[in-house]
């Protein structure tokens, strides 16, 4: 290389280098430009290496020019690096930007199951009247589920056809919360005022108004001077509190071995208002059985039937929930379909 070529190369490299530096759009690209213009194999380095072969005068002049080109390029590289680092940081910040003015994503609240809502509403009505909440086991013995309730050994409820027995002789899944009446009277002297919410089990053909597992709330009042009109007044107060004044309540005589007399209480159907439809059949939805506690049941529990009288009732929570919310099939309560359940968010 002669001095003229070296000069031309250095000048060309300055122009080429400045252009390449300006065109680099990422830090990686810029590093490649640095190697290409100032790296060991770059034309600038070749000139630098060849300087020693020149005469002193051109060597000095070209040495100065080479240094000048180098510092120009290094300056341009430094500036461009600072620019690119700045914009990489800006991009990072932009990506991480949080708009604090956006409305937050609210967690979706769950809700109580409709049967849980109705159960606590029923229980509330009675606790406000002074009743206390009692509980009993779901696996019950023969005494509490049948015998003490005056259900004779040949009663059909005792057969495998109607009740669900477990493998331990003498034990079964309780068929009604009435079993807890017995436990309440056994454990406490009158006056007794209890309500008993709980699950019961029966061998039933399942349909729109019948489940083989369902829930009841039992009520029991035993005191001196309790009469049938107390029962009627209590049930009417309950019906008004739960369903409002527009639903009609009907009492029909019925038979339950543990009460005398016994009644069946129905409320006019929410769908047909007593005319008769697919949901209710005859216009009425049967809600509960009730009656005056049979003297033999009082005696079975050690209560003096000469001194004390009482009434009892047992209602179906699903049936109450159907009337209250206009649900036409009780199976919906047990299917766990979120589209059904979420309609009860905030229900009261
Ligand atoms: C009884 O269970 C009595 N223990 C009620 C009772 C208590 C009478 C105290 C007298 C004194 P019954 O089998 O009719 O009675 O059921 C009571 C209520 O539970 C019914 O009115 C109905 O609301 C509900 N029920 C009964 N069978 C089913 C079923 N298979 N599915 C859903 N609910 C039911």
mmCIF file of C-alpha atoms and ligand atoms in Angstrom:
data_model
loop_
_atom_site.group_PDB
_atom_site.id
_atom_site.type_symbol
_atom_site.label_atom_id
_atom_site.label_comp_id
_atom_site.label_asym_id
_atom_site.label_seq_id
_atom_site.Cartn_x
_atom_site.Cartn_y
_atom_site.Cartn_z
ATOM 1 C CA UNK A 1 0.000 0.000 0.000
ATOM 2 C CA UNK A 2 1.415 3.455 -0.823
ATOM 3 C CA UNK A 3 0.618 6.585 1.180
ATOM 4 C CA UNK A 4 -1.941 7.798 -1.345
ATOM 5 C CA UNK A 5 -3.887 4.533 -1.122
ATOM 6 C CA UNK A 6 -3.640 4.605 2.684
ATOM 7 C CA UNK A 7 -5.014 8.153 2.799
ATOM 8 C CA UNK A 8 -7.870 7.266 0.457
ATOM 9 C CA UNK A 9 -8.687 4.143 2.499
ATOM 10 C CA UNK A 10 -8.766 6.098 5.767
ATOM 11 C CA UNK A 11 -11.035 8.765 4.301
ATOM 12 C CA UNK A 12 -13.320 6.184 2.728
ATOM 13 C CA UNK A 13 -13.419 4.264 6.008
ATOM 14 C CA UNK A 14 -14.420 7.378 7.926
ATOM 15 C CA UNK A 15 -17.320 7.997 5.521
ATOM 16 C CA UNK A 16 -18.342 4.323 5.415
ATOM 17 C CA UNK A 17 -18.026 3.949 9.182
ATOM 18 C CA UNK A 18 -20.108 7.047 9.988
ATOM 19 C CA UNK A 19 -22.815 5.892 7.624
ATOM 20 C CA UNK A 20 -22.878 2.345 9.072
ATOM 21 C CA UNK A 21 -22.955 3.641 12.639
ATOM 22 C CA UNK A 22 -25.902 5.882 11.842
ATOM 23 C CA UNK A 23 -27.738 3.007 10.158
ATOM 24 C CA UNK A 24 -27.321 0.527 13.072
ATOM 25 C CA UNK A 25 -30.717 0.050 14.679
ATOM 26 C CA UNK A 26 -29.852 -2.319 17.518
ATOM 27 C CA UNK A 27 -26.981 -2.661 19.956
ATOM 28 C CA UNK A 28 -25.983 -5.982 18.360
ATOM 29 C CA UNK A 29 -25.854 -4.404 14.926
ATOM 30 C CA UNK A 30 -23.761 -1.560 16.300
ATOM 31 C CA UNK A 31 -21.252 -4.013 17.749
ATOM 32 C CA UNK A 32 -20.934 -5.660 14.331
ATOM 33 C CA UNK A 33 -20.290 -2.221 12.783
ATOM 34 C CA UNK A 34 -17.573 -1.545 15.378
ATOM 35 C CA UNK A 35 -15.775 -4.776 14.479
ATOM 36 C CA UNK A 36 -16.141 -4.027 10.751
ATOM 37 C CA UNK A 37 -14.674 -0.516 10.948
ATOM 38 C CA UNK A 38 -12.168 -0.696 13.806
ATOM 39 C CA UNK A 39 -11.676 -4.438 14.439
ATOM 40 C CA UNK A 40 -8.415 -6.291 13.739
ATOM 41 C CA UNK A 41 -9.408 -7.184 10.210
ATOM 42 C CA UNK A 42 -10.884 -3.787 9.349
ATOM 43 C CA UNK A 43 -9.238 -1.713 6.514
ATOM 44 C CA UNK A 44 -8.446 0.937 9.129
ATOM 45 C CA UNK A 45 -6.335 -1.595 11.093
ATOM 46 C CA UNK A 46 -4.546 -2.700 7.917
ATOM 47 C CA UNK A 47 -3.532 0.918 7.245
ATOM 48 C CA UNK A 48 -2.417 1.266 10.850
ATOM 49 C CA UNK A 49 -0.276 -1.845 10.526
ATOM 50 C CA UNK A 50 1.292 -0.658 7.250
ATOM 51 C CA UNK A 51 2.341 2.755 8.625
ATOM 52 C CA UNK A 52 5.748 1.473 9.768
ATOM 53 C CA UNK A 53 6.745 0.862 6.166
ATOM 54 C CA UNK A 54 6.267 4.520 5.142
ATOM 55 C CA UNK A 55 8.810 7.384 5.086
ATOM 56 C CA UNK A 56 8.782 9.502 8.274
ATOM 57 C CA UNK A 57 6.804 12.403 6.762
ATOM 58 C CA UNK A 58 3.883 10.484 5.264
ATOM 59 C CA UNK A 59 3.988 8.160 8.318
ATOM 60 C CA UNK A 60 3.451 11.115 10.670
ATOM 61 C CA UNK A 61 0.735 12.607 8.501
ATOM 62 C CA UNK A 62 -1.075 9.290 7.995
ATOM 63 C CA UNK A 63 -0.651 8.371 11.678
ATOM 64 C CA UNK A 64 -2.425 11.584 12.637
ATOM 65 C CA UNK A 65 -5.160 10.961 10.087
ATOM 66 C CA UNK A 66 -5.619 7.363 11.316
ATOM 67 C CA UNK A 67 -5.979 8.583 14.924
ATOM 68 C CA UNK A 68 -8.421 11.232 13.866
ATOM 69 C CA UNK A 69 -10.529 8.721 11.903
ATOM 70 C CA UNK A 70 -10.429 6.340 14.851
ATOM 71 C CA UNK A 71 -11.531 8.926 17.373
ATOM 72 C CA UNK A 72 -14.263 10.213 15.025
ATOM 73 C CA UNK A 73 -15.608 6.692 14.601
ATOM 74 C CA UNK A 74 -15.292 5.892 18.284
ATOM 75 C CA UNK A 75 -17.163 9.074 19.139
ATOM 76 C CA UNK A 76 -19.928 8.221 16.681
ATOM 77 C CA UNK A 77 -20.135 4.670 18.077
ATOM 78 C CA UNK A 78 -20.361 5.985 21.636
ATOM 79 C CA UNK A 79 -23.120 8.404 20.772
ATOM 80 C CA UNK A 80 -25.088 5.838 18.809
ATOM 81 C CA UNK A 81 -24.719 3.294 21.647
ATOM 82 C CA UNK A 82 -26.091 5.799 24.126
ATOM 83 C CA UNK A 83 -29.032 6.495 21.813
ATOM 84 C CA UNK A 84 -29.821 2.809 21.290
ATOM 85 C CA UNK A 85 -29.463 1.984 24.990
ATOM 86 C CA UNK A 86 -31.873 4.792 25.740
ATOM 87 C CA UNK A 87 -34.455 3.566 23.274
ATOM 88 C CA UNK A 88 -34.077 -0.079 24.447
ATOM 89 C CA UNK A 89 -34.827 1.128 27.951
ATOM 90 C CA UNK A 90 -37.735 3.192 26.676
ATOM 91 C CA UNK A 91 -39.146 0.127 24.901
ATOM 92 C CA UNK A 92 -38.761 -1.891 28.103
ATOM 93 C CA UNK A 93 -40.505 0.773 30.130
ATOM 94 C CA UNK A 94 -43.216 1.131 27.524
ATOM 95 C CA UNK A 95 -43.847 -2.623 27.640
ATOM 96 C CA UNK A 96 -44.070 -2.539 31.419
ATOM 97 C CA UNK A 97 -46.215 0.530 31.508
ATOM 98 C CA UNK A 98 -49.153 0.327 33.875
ATOM 99 C CA UNK A 99 -52.126 2.521 33.251
ATOM 100 C CA UNK A 100 -53.163 3.295 36.774
ATOM 101 C CA UNK A 101 -56.326 4.947 35.528
ATOM 102 C CA UNK A 102 -57.723 1.660 34.091
ATOM 103 C CA UNK A 103 -60.544 0.165 36.146
ATOM 104 C CA UNK A 104 -59.299 -2.875 38.099
ATOM 105 C CA UNK A 105 -60.285 -6.443 37.251
ATOM 106 C CA UNK A 106 -62.700 -7.323 40.019
ATOM 107 C CA UNK A 107 -62.543 -10.832 41.506
ATOM 108 C CA UNK A 108 -65.819 -12.647 40.795
ATOM 109 C CA UNK A 109 -67.627 -13.155 44.037
ATOM 110 C CA UNK A 110 -69.068 -16.570 44.718
ATOM 111 C CA UNK A 111 -72.466 -16.874 46.292
ATOM 112 C CA UNK A 112 -74.247 -19.056 48.760
ATOM 113 C CA UNK A 113 -76.138 -22.036 47.378
ATOM 114 C CA UNK A 114 -79.871 -21.262 47.098
ATOM 115 C CA UNK A 115 -80.685 -24.074 49.522
ATOM 116 C CA UNK A 116 -78.215 -22.643 52.027
ATOM 117 C CA UNK A 117 -79.849 -19.221 51.656
ATOM 118 C CA UNK A 118 -83.344 -20.632 52.137
ATOM 119 C CA UNK A 119 -82.277 -22.850 55.028
ATOM 120 C CA UNK A 120 -80.890 -19.910 56.945
ATOM 121 C CA UNK A 121 -83.967 -17.806 56.132
ATOM 122 C CA UNK A 122 -86.250 -20.524 57.512
ATOM 123 C CA UNK A 123 -84.106 -20.962 60.591
ATOM 124 C CA UNK A 124 -84.050 -17.167 61.091
ATOM 125 C CA UNK A 125 -87.842 -16.952 61.084
ATOM 126 C CA UNK A 126 -87.974 -19.431 63.948
ATOM 127 C CA UNK A 127 -84.985 -18.232 65.953
ATOM 128 C CA UNK A 128 -86.618 -14.788 65.935
ATOM 129 C CA UNK A 129 -89.641 -16.468 67.569
ATOM 130 C CA UNK A 130 -87.352 -17.838 70.289
ATOM 131 C CA UNK A 131 -86.499 -21.306 68.916
ATOM 132 C CA UNK A 132 -82.987 -22.714 69.351
ATOM 133 C CA UNK A 133 -81.154 -24.646 66.611
ATOM 134 C CA UNK A 134 -80.477 -28.341 67.299
ATOM 135 C CA UNK A 135 -78.711 -31.020 65.274
ATOM 136 C CA UNK A 136 -78.650 -34.786 65.113
ATOM 137 C CA UNK A 137 -76.742 -37.527 63.278
ATOM 138 C CA UNK A 138 -77.523 -38.435 59.669
ATOM 139 C CA UNK A 139 -76.894 -42.101 60.463
ATOM 140 C CA UNK A 140 -79.628 -42.843 62.946
ATOM 141 C CA UNK A 141 -80.687 -45.811 65.041
ATOM 142 C CA UNK A 142 -83.992 -47.606 64.971
ATOM 143 C CA UNK A 143 -85.140 -46.106 68.263
ATOM 144 C CA UNK A 144 -84.830 -42.438 67.264
ATOM 145 C CA UNK A 145 -85.866 -42.833 63.626
ATOM 146 C CA UNK A 146 -88.819 -45.186 64.210
ATOM 147 C CA UNK A 147 -89.646 -46.683 67.561
ATOM 148 C CA UNK A 148 -89.697 -43.594 69.766
ATOM 149 C CA UNK A 149 -91.636 -41.828 66.996
ATOM 150 C CA UNK A 150 -94.386 -44.369 67.419
ATOM 151 C CA UNK A 151 -93.685 -45.968 64.052
ATOM 152 C CA UNK A 152 -94.668 -49.616 64.549
ATOM 153 C CA UNK A 153 -92.419 -52.472 63.410
ATOM 154 C CA UNK A 154 -94.776 -53.327 60.535
ATOM 155 C CA UNK A 155 -94.905 -49.745 59.193
ATOM 156 C CA UNK A 156 -93.937 -49.605 55.493
ATOM 157 C CA UNK A 157 -91.362 -46.842 56.170
ATOM 158 C CA UNK A 158 -89.307 -49.474 57.963
ATOM 159 C CA UNK A 159 -88.917 -51.680 54.922
ATOM 160 C CA UNK A 160 -85.898 -51.791 52.620
ATOM 161 C CA UNK A 161 -88.254 -50.489 49.967
ATOM 162 C CA UNK A 162 -88.555 -47.062 51.557
ATOM 163 C CA UNK A 163 -85.482 -46.579 53.759
ATOM 164 C CA UNK A 164 -81.768 -46.698 53.100
ATOM 165 C CA UNK A 165 -80.036 -49.026 55.525
ATOM 166 C CA UNK A 166 -76.303 -49.287 56.095
ATOM 167 C CA UNK A 167 -74.321 -52.441 56.695
ATOM 168 C CA UNK A 168 -74.508 -52.131 60.490
ATOM 169 C CA UNK A 169 -77.688 -53.819 61.814
ATOM 170 C CA UNK A 170 -80.140 -51.387 63.424
ATOM 171 C CA UNK A 171 -78.666 -48.283 61.747
ATOM 172 C CA UNK A 172 -79.980 -46.410 58.723
ATOM 173 C CA UNK A 173 -79.754 -43.046 56.992
ATOM 174 C CA UNK A 174 -82.377 -40.988 58.769
ATOM 175 C CA UNK A 175 -85.563 -40.698 56.772
ATOM 176 C CA UNK A 176 -86.805 -37.538 58.487
ATOM 177 C CA UNK A 177 -85.467 -34.897 60.836
ATOM 178 C CA UNK A 178 -88.219 -35.933 63.274
ATOM 179 C CA UNK A 179 -85.607 -38.272 64.749
ATOM 180 C CA UNK A 180 -84.016 -35.195 66.319
ATOM 181 C CA UNK A 181 -87.294 -34.355 68.111
ATOM 182 C CA UNK A 182 -86.632 -37.434 70.204
ATOM 183 C CA UNK A 183 -83.009 -36.473 70.865
ATOM 184 C CA UNK A 184 -84.058 -32.937 71.858
ATOM 185 C CA UNK A 185 -86.705 -34.160 74.320
ATOM 186 C CA UNK A 186 -84.371 -36.821 75.731
ATOM 187 C CA UNK A 187 -81.683 -34.268 76.434
ATOM 188 C CA UNK A 188 -83.801 -31.485 77.897
ATOM 189 C CA UNK A 189 -86.901 -31.044 80.044
ATOM 190 C CA UNK A 190 -89.731 -28.867 78.713
ATOM 191 C CA UNK A 191 -90.092 -26.160 77.718
ATOM 192 C CA UNK A 192 -88.462 -27.243 74.449
ATOM 193 C CA UNK A 193 -88.442 -24.959 71.403
ATOM 194 C CA UNK A 194 -86.063 -26.228 68.705
ATOM 195 C CA UNK A 195 -85.612 -26.084 64.949
ATOM 196 C CA UNK A 196 -83.496 -28.754 63.285
ATOM 197 C CA UNK A 197 -82.159 -28.236 59.761
ATOM 198 C CA UNK A 198 -80.611 -31.314 58.145
ATOM 199 C CA UNK A 199 -80.316 -33.801 55.306
ATOM 200 C CA UNK A 200 -82.590 -36.829 55.065
ATOM 201 C CA UNK A 201 -82.510 -39.872 52.797
ATOM 202 C CA UNK A 202 -85.236 -41.982 51.245
ATOM 203 C CA UNK A 203 -85.635 -44.603 48.593
ATOM 204 C CA UNK A 204 -87.736 -42.390 46.323
ATOM 205 C CA UNK A 205 -88.397 -42.223 42.618
ATOM 206 C CA UNK A 206 -86.716 -38.929 41.757
ATOM 207 C CA UNK A 207 -88.781 -36.334 39.838
ATOM 208 C CA UNK A 208 -89.353 -32.559 39.668
ATOM 209 C CA UNK A 209 -90.527 -32.389 43.287
ATOM 210 C CA UNK A 210 -88.915 -35.495 44.835
ATOM 211 C CA UNK A 211 -85.296 -36.248 45.619
ATOM 212 C CA UNK A 212 -83.853 -39.303 47.356
ATOM 213 C CA UNK A 213 -81.598 -36.970 49.308
ATOM 214 C CA UNK A 214 -83.285 -33.767 50.403
ATOM 215 C CA UNK A 215 -83.274 -31.351 53.298
ATOM 216 C CA UNK A 216 -85.785 -30.720 55.988
ATOM 217 C CA UNK A 217 -86.243 -28.320 58.853
ATOM 218 C CA UNK A 218 -87.966 -29.853 61.824
ATOM 219 C CA UNK A 219 -89.666 -27.729 64.438
ATOM 220 C CA UNK A 220 -90.704 -28.813 67.919
ATOM 221 C CA UNK A 221 -92.429 -26.900 70.688
ATOM 222 C CA UNK A 222 -93.247 -28.663 73.955
ATOM 223 C CA UNK A 223 -94.578 -26.663 76.867
ATOM 224 C CA UNK A 224 -97.535 -26.383 79.188
ATOM 225 C CA UNK A 225 -100.751 -25.396 77.443
ATOM 226 C CA UNK A 226 -99.616 -25.662 73.819
ATOM 227 C CA UNK A 227 -102.615 -26.089 71.522
ATOM 228 C CA UNK A 228 -103.371 -26.676 67.859
ATOM 229 C CA UNK A 229 -104.050 -22.964 67.381
ATOM 230 C CA UNK A 230 -100.435 -22.250 68.428
ATOM 231 C CA UNK A 231 -99.315 -24.581 65.644
ATOM 232 C CA UNK A 232 -101.610 -22.935 63.115
ATOM 233 C CA UNK A 233 -100.559 -19.421 64.136
ATOM 234 C CA UNK A 234 -96.880 -20.361 64.021
ATOM 235 C CA UNK A 235 -97.159 -21.892 60.533
ATOM 236 C CA UNK A 236 -99.141 -18.951 59.196
ATOM 237 C CA UNK A 237 -96.545 -16.526 60.564
ATOM 238 C CA UNK A 238 -93.862 -18.615 58.881
ATOM 239 C CA UNK A 239 -95.707 -18.688 55.524
ATOM 240 C CA UNK A 240 -96.227 -14.916 55.596
ATOM 241 C CA UNK A 241 -92.562 -14.290 56.439
ATOM 242 C CA UNK A 242 -91.300 -16.597 53.673
ATOM 243 C CA UNK A 243 -93.734 -16.119 50.801
ATOM 244 C CA UNK A 244 -95.532 -12.838 51.375
ATOM 245 C CA UNK A 245 -99.268 -12.304 51.759
ATOM 246 C CA UNK A 246 -100.273 -13.280 48.168
ATOM 247 C CA UNK A 247 -99.547 -17.050 48.485
ATOM 248 C CA UNK A 248 -102.398 -19.000 50.035
ATOM 249 C CA UNK A 249 -101.766 -21.625 52.710
ATOM 250 C CA UNK A 250 -103.880 -24.760 53.055
ATOM 251 C CA UNK A 251 -104.054 -27.236 55.931
ATOM 252 C CA UNK A 252 -105.384 -30.746 55.248
ATOM 253 C CA UNK A 253 -105.744 -33.545 57.745
ATOM 254 C CA UNK A 254 -102.978 -36.117 57.398
ATOM 255 C CA UNK A 255 -101.588 -39.028 59.289
ATOM 256 C CA UNK A 256 -98.130 -39.299 60.853
ATOM 257 C CA UNK A 257 -97.704 -41.891 63.627
ATOM 258 C CA UNK A 258 -95.932 -39.400 65.904
ATOM 259 C CA UNK A 259 -98.641 -36.705 65.904
ATOM 260 C CA UNK A 260 -102.335 -36.602 66.696
ATOM 261 C CA UNK A 261 -104.013 -34.854 64.973
ATOM 262 C CA UNK A 262 -101.746 -34.474 61.953
ATOM 263 C CA UNK A 263 -101.897 -32.037 59.038
ATOM 264 C CA UNK A 264 -100.340 -31.547 55.674
ATOM 265 C CA UNK A 265 -99.576 -27.911 54.842
ATOM 266 C CA UNK A 266 -99.461 -26.744 51.243
ATOM 267 C CA UNK A 267 -98.960 -23.363 49.606
ATOM 268 C CA UNK A 268 -100.578 -22.246 46.336
ATOM 269 C CA UNK A 269 -98.308 -22.960 43.350
ATOM 270 C CA UNK A 270 -96.050 -20.076 42.251
ATOM 271 C CA UNK A 271 -96.509 -21.032 38.589
ATOM 272 C CA UNK A 272 -100.248 -21.619 38.170
ATOM 273 C CA UNK A 273 -101.453 -19.955 41.380
ATOM 274 C CA UNK A 274 -103.555 -22.902 42.424
ATOM 275 C CA UNK A 275 -105.014 -23.923 39.036
ATOM 276 C CA UNK A 276 -102.880 -27.053 38.489
ATOM 277 C CA UNK A 277 -99.796 -27.452 36.281
ATOM 278 C CA UNK A 278 -96.799 -29.658 35.416
ATOM 279 C CA UNK A 279 -94.898 -28.562 38.528
ATOM 280 C CA UNK A 280 -97.550 -28.955 41.214
ATOM 281 C CA UNK A 281 -100.159 -31.252 39.652
ATOM 282 C CA UNK A 282 -103.169 -29.991 41.609
ATOM 283 C CA UNK A 283 -102.355 -26.319 42.182
ATOM 284 C CA UNK A 284 -100.722 -26.748 45.575
ATOM 285 C CA UNK A 285 -97.146 -27.465 46.575
ATOM 286 C CA UNK A 286 -96.878 -29.582 49.666
ATOM 287 C CA UNK A 287 -94.444 -27.901 52.029
ATOM 288 C CA UNK A 288 -94.660 -29.645 55.327
ATOM 289 C CA UNK A 289 -96.231 -32.141 57.620
ATOM 290 C CA UNK A 290 -97.204 -31.122 61.146
ATOM 291 C CA UNK A 291 -99.364 -31.956 64.132
ATOM 292 C CA UNK A 292 -99.700 -32.177 67.876
ATOM 293 C CA UNK A 293 -97.004 -34.397 69.383
ATOM 294 C CA UNK A 294 -98.513 -37.811 70.164
ATOM 295 C CA UNK A 295 -98.712 -38.413 73.958
ATOM 296 C CA UNK A 296 -96.928 -41.734 73.465
ATOM 297 C CA UNK A 297 -93.959 -39.907 71.897
ATOM 298 C CA UNK A 298 -93.803 -37.529 74.871
ATOM 299 C CA UNK A 299 -93.847 -40.494 77.243
ATOM 300 C CA UNK A 300 -91.146 -42.286 75.179
ATOM 301 C CA UNK A 301 -88.892 -39.327 75.905
ATOM 302 C CA UNK A 302 -89.724 -39.101 79.591
ATOM 303 C CA UNK A 303 -92.060 -36.085 79.312
ATOM 304 C CA UNK A 304 -95.194 -36.012 81.452
ATOM 305 C CA UNK A 305 -97.957 -36.094 78.798
ATOM 306 C CA UNK A 306 -100.558 -35.056 81.405
ATOM 307 C CA UNK A 307 -98.723 -31.832 82.044
ATOM 308 C CA UNK A 308 -97.135 -31.016 78.709
ATOM 309 C CA UNK A 309 -98.393 -30.795 75.166
ATOM 310 C CA UNK A 310 -96.519 -29.890 72.040
ATOM 311 C CA UNK A 311 -96.584 -29.441 68.314
ATOM 312 C CA UNK A 312 -94.093 -30.453 65.651
ATOM 313 C CA UNK A 313 -93.618 -29.799 61.974
ATOM 314 C CA UNK A 314 -91.204 -30.911 59.276
ATOM 315 C CA UNK A 315 -90.777 -28.969 56.061
ATOM 316 C CA UNK A 316 -88.845 -29.597 52.869
ATOM 317 C CA UNK A 317 -86.214 -26.939 52.155
ATOM 318 C CA UNK A 318 -86.155 -27.667 48.394
ATOM 319 C CA UNK A 319 -89.913 -27.186 48.185
ATOM 320 C CA UNK A 320 -89.698 -23.862 50.025
ATOM 321 C CA UNK A 321 -86.845 -22.769 47.725
ATOM 322 C CA UNK A 322 -88.918 -23.751 44.653
ATOM 323 C CA UNK A 323 -91.819 -21.590 45.743
ATOM 324 C CA UNK A 324 -89.620 -18.731 46.872
ATOM 325 C CA UNK A 325 -87.558 -18.501 43.672
ATOM 326 C CA UNK A 326 -89.980 -19.981 41.128
ATOM 327 C CA UNK A 327 -87.743 -22.976 40.358
ATOM 328 C CA UNK A 328 -89.717 -25.671 38.584
ATOM 329 C CA UNK A 329 -87.458 -28.686 39.159
ATOM 330 C CA UNK A 330 -85.793 -29.555 42.436
ATOM 331 C CA UNK A 331 -83.013 -31.484 40.659
ATOM 332 C CA UNK A 332 -81.573 -28.141 39.495
ATOM 333 C CA UNK A 333 -80.443 -27.517 43.084
ATOM 334 C CA UNK A 334 -78.159 -30.551 42.959
ATOM 335 C CA UNK A 335 -76.698 -30.390 39.452
ATOM 336 C CA UNK A 336 -74.053 -27.786 40.301
ATOM 337 C CA UNK A 337 -74.653 -25.895 37.037
ATOM 338 C CA UNK A 338 -72.987 -22.506 37.474
ATOM 339 C CA UNK A 339 -75.445 -20.868 35.052
ATOM 340 C CA UNK A 340 -78.244 -21.800 37.437
ATOM 341 C CA UNK A 341 -76.372 -21.090 40.652
ATOM 342 C CA UNK A 342 -74.994 -17.679 39.661
ATOM 343 C CA UNK A 343 -78.548 -16.358 39.397
ATOM 344 C CA UNK A 344 -78.649 -16.436 43.186
ATOM 345 C CA UNK A 345 -75.727 -14.024 43.637
ATOM 346 C CA UNK A 346 -76.868 -11.544 46.236
ATOM 347 C CA UNK A 347 -80.249 -13.292 46.561
ATOM 348 C CA UNK A 348 -82.223 -12.752 49.706
HETATM 349 C C1 LIG B 1 -92.220 -36.007 57.228
HETATM 350 O O1 LIG B 1 -91.079 -36.189 56.888
HETATM 351 C C2 LIG B 1 -92.554 -35.743 58.673
HETATM 352 N N1 LIG B 1 -91.397 -36.030 59.486
HETATM 353 C C3 LIG B 1 -93.032 -34.337 58.839
HETATM 354 C C4 LIG B 1 -93.631 -34.095 60.162
HETATM 355 C C5 LIG B 1 -92.845 -33.573 61.173
HETATM 356 C C6 LIG B 1 -94.966 -34.377 60.380
HETATM 357 C C7 LIG B 1 -93.382 -33.348 62.417
HETATM 358 C C8 LIG B 1 -95.510 -34.136 61.619
HETATM 359 C C9 LIG B 1 -94.740 -33.638 62.610
HETATM 360 P P1 LIG B 1 -93.186 -35.975 54.838
HETATM 361 O O2 LIG B 1 -92.665 -37.281 54.408
HETATM 362 O O3 LIG B 1 -94.512 -35.577 54.343
HETATM 363 O O4 LIG B 1 -93.262 -35.867 56.407
HETATM 364 O O5 LIG B 1 -92.121 -34.857 54.443
HETATM 365 C C10 LIG B 1 -92.184 -33.550 54.941
HETATM 366 C C11 LIG B 1 -91.868 -32.553 53.849
HETATM 367 O O6 LIG B 1 -90.601 -32.871 53.274
HETATM 368 C C12 LIG B 1 -92.839 -32.604 52.699
HETATM 369 O O7 LIG B 1 -93.946 -31.810 52.963
HETATM 370 C C13 LIG B 1 -92.023 -32.064 51.577
HETATM 371 O O8 LIG B 1 -91.919 -30.648 51.652
HETATM 372 C C14 LIG B 1 -90.670 -32.624 51.872
HETATM 373 N N2 LIG B 1 -90.417 -33.859 51.150
HETATM 374 C C15 LIG B 1 -90.907 -35.083 51.407
HETATM 375 N N3 LIG B 1 -90.433 -35.979 50.548
HETATM 376 C C16 LIG B 1 -89.610 -35.323 49.727
HETATM 377 C C17 LIG B 1 -88.776 -35.691 48.621
HETATM 378 N N4 LIG B 1 -88.684 -36.955 48.224
HETATM 379 N N5 LIG B 1 -88.061 -34.743 48.003
HETATM 380 C C18 LIG B 1 -88.126 -33.463 48.427
HETATM 381 N N6 LIG B 1 -88.853 -33.042 49.454
HETATM 382 C C19 LIG B 1 -89.608 -33.956 50.106
#
